[in-house]
Amino acid sequence: MPDARRGTLPETMQAVICHGPENYQLEEVPVPKPGPGQALVRVEAVGICASDLKCYHGAAKFWGDENRPAWSETEVIPGHEFVGEVVQLDDRASTRWDVSVGDRVVSEQIVPCWTCRYCLRGQYWMCGPQDIYGFKRRTPGAMASYMIYPAEALVHKVSKSLDAAHAAFSEPLSCALHAVERANIHFDDVVVVAGCGPIGLGMIVGAAAKFPAQVIALDMAPARLELAKLCGATRTVDVTGENPVDVVKDLTDGYGADVYLEGTGHPAAVLQGLNLLRKLGTYVEYGVFGADVTVDWSIISDDKELDVLGAHLGPHCWPAAIRMLEAGKLPMDRICTHQLPLDRFQEGLDLVAEGTKSIKVSLIPA
Ligand SMILES: [Zn+2]
Ligand SMILES: [Zn+2]
């Protein structure tokens, strides 16, 4: 955007504003002005995440209930998976991030406080306030023509040769890779990935990169299972026609899988994973659940002595995610199914909600 570099930025821009659950409006708002150490970025693409949709629909994790306070705030521009071009920044920001005006950059979705217990111990992704772009007033998101990367942000350069929607996929991919890292996969492992949406496909690519004996992908949609193969799955299971527990036991002399990566957030996928793992297996949970899960915990203790691990965000996995995208390790043309202009954001949210017609829906601000 050469105009911007010449200092003739527009005064206002289009932005989606969240006023509360199911109340998102397209509005004309001032273009933000970067403060000391910050960058102004022209947004090239922003992906719509399942979590954006849960926030839109008013889930308790975002808006609170009798057991927890609200985490999301209103009057915030949504969007946490994005890529953009730097249009303005000072020397301090340029030096800290090693970026210049004109560079294409992503920012990790969490903007750490760098002062809490977790940040001080290097566990920045668990930062107390959890200021993630698009949910908090400190960190307005990317469903707008421009956005600010705050001074505390973690910023990475991305090649301009990538399609913008593909580059923005570095966010979900880094999350998937973190789940894979939690699993500590060994060369002879049989790894099962539940769900072949954006996160599941990323897990498959990441797991396959560890070169285990098998990467088995589970889903209900044949089109997604086809993509799972392109991402490196050695075997796919359509769970509407085959029982994954039987398939896995058949492939492992009756023992079960070594690793189960769960990214669907469906309660049934939890018991399925506990049942298809072998004794001493590893269960990694990345899903966010809309309902409580009830299982017999003795499977974890007495029966199998499992390692059950959680995973959140994509710490330390962004450089690898960006390398994988730049190296063309994923069928991104088929993963990024829909690119819509910003003023069709409602259609984008509806597409994600519908669930079967899309994999990754992206908005492209003007
Ligand atoms: Zn996300
Ligand atoms: Zn912190």
mmCIF file of C-alpha atoms and ligand atoms in Angstrom, residues 113-114 116 119 127-129, ligand 2:
data_model
loop_
_atom_site.group_PDB
_atom_site.id
_atom_site.type_symbol
_atom_site.label_atom_id
_atom_site.label_comp_id
_atom_site.label_asym_id
_atom_site.label_seq_id
_atom_site.Cartn_x
_atom_site.Cartn_y
_atom_site.Cartn_z
ATOM 1 C CA CYS A 113 2.104 -9.089 29.888
ATOM 2 C CA TRP A 114 5.741 -10.088 30.581
ATOM 3 C CA CYS A 116 3.148 -12.303 35.656
ATOM 4 C CA CYS A 119 5.688 -14.787 31.698
ATOM 5 C CA CYS A 127 0.141 -15.482 30.748
ATOM 6 C CA GLY A 128 -2.323 -14.522 33.497
ATOM 7 C CA PRO A 129 -4.453 -11.925 31.686
HETATM 8 ZN ZN ZN B 2 1.965 -12.606 31.763
#
